[in-house]
C-alpha atoms as one frame of an Amber mdcrd trajectory, in Angstrom:
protein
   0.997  -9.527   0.170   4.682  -9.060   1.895   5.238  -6.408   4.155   7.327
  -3.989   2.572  10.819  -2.605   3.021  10.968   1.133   3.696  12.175   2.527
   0.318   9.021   0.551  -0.943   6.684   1.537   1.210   8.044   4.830   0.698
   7.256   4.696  -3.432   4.262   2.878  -2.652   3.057   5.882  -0.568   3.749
   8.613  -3.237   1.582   6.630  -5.789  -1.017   6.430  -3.339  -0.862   9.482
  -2.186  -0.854  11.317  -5.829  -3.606   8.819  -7.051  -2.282   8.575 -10.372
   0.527   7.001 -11.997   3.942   8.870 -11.894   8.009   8.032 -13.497  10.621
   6.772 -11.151  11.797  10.562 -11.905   9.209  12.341  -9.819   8.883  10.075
  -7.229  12.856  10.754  -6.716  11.964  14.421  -7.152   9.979  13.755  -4.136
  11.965  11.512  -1.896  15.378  13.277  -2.369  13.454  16.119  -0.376  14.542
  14.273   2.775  17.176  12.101   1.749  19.477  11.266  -0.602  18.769   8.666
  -2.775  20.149   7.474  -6.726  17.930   7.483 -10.054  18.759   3.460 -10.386
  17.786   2.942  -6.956  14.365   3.976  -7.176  13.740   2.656 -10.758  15.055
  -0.547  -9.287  13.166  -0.820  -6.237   9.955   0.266  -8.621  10.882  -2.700
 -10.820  11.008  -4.964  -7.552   7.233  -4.167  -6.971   5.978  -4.449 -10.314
   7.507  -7.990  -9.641   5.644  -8.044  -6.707   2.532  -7.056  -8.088   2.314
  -4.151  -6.209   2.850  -1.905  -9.139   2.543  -1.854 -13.323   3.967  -0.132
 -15.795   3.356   1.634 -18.652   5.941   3.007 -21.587   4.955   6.803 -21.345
   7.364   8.145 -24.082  11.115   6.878 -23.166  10.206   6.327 -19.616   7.995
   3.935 -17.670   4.904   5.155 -15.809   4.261   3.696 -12.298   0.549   2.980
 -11.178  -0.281   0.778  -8.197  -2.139  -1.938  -8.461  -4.431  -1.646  -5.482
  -5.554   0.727  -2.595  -3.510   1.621   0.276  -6.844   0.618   1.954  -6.933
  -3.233   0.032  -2.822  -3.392   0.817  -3.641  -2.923   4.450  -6.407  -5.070
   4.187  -4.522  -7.525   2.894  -2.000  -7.669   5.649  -4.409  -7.757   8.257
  -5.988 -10.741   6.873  -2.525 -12.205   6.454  -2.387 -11.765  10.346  -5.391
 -13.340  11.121  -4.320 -16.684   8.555  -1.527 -16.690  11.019  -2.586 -16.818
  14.291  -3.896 -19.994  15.477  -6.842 -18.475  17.688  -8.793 -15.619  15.031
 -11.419 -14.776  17.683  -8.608 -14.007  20.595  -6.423 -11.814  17.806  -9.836
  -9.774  17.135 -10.632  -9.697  21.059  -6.860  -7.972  21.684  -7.437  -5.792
  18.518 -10.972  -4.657  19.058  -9.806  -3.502  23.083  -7.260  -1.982  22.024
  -8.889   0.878  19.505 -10.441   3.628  19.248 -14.210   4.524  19.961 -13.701
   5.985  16.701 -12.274   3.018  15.238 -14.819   1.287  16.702 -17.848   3.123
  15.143 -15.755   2.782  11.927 -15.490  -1.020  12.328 -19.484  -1.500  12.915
 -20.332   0.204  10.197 -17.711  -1.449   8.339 -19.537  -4.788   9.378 -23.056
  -3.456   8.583 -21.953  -2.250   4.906 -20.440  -5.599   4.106 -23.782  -7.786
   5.939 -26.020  -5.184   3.774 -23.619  -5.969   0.594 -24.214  -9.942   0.959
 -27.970  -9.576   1.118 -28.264 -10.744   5.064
């Protein structure tokens, strides 16, 4: 998955956030609270990420219904993994990563690890 602009990863955090799906309407509603922004922009950029496959749609009525397609947690995923497929030496990227977080993180990542070795029976 692309990175995304900031008007998409704007929309794309509303959905997630709100955890259900929601018209180019209210997601306006929502964004014009801190800027100003046109009804056709938003529907368009919404149509760019059903294109993407970040979104679908749904006829609700006269009006289309926005879900996303996936988590904000498989979209980061995703992009991490991306980064990783990119970098030439894996093990050195997850050596500068893992020094640089959190203890919290860290705890977080183990049992991350454990969940997924439990989940494929080793």
């Amino acid at each position: 998955m692309r990175q995304l602009g900031d008007l998409e990863a704007e929309i794309m955090d509303r959905l997630w956030s709100w955890g259900r799906p929601a018209t180019a309407r209210e997601v306006l509603n929502d964004l014009t609270r801190t800027r100003p922004l046109a009804y056709s922009t938003v529907k368009t950029v919404a149509d760019i990420l059903c294109g993407k496959g970040m979104l679908s749609r749904e006829m609700d009525g006269r009006t289309w219904s926005y879900r996303a397609t996936c988590t904000r947690q498989e979209y980061t995923a995703s992009r991490m993994r991306e980064a990783l497929e990119g970098s030439q030496d894996t093990a050195g990227v997850m050596a500068s990563f893992v020094e640089k977080i959190s203890p919290g993180e860290a705890e977080a990542l183990r049992a991350a690890l454990r969940a997924a070795k439990r989940r494929q029976g080793s």
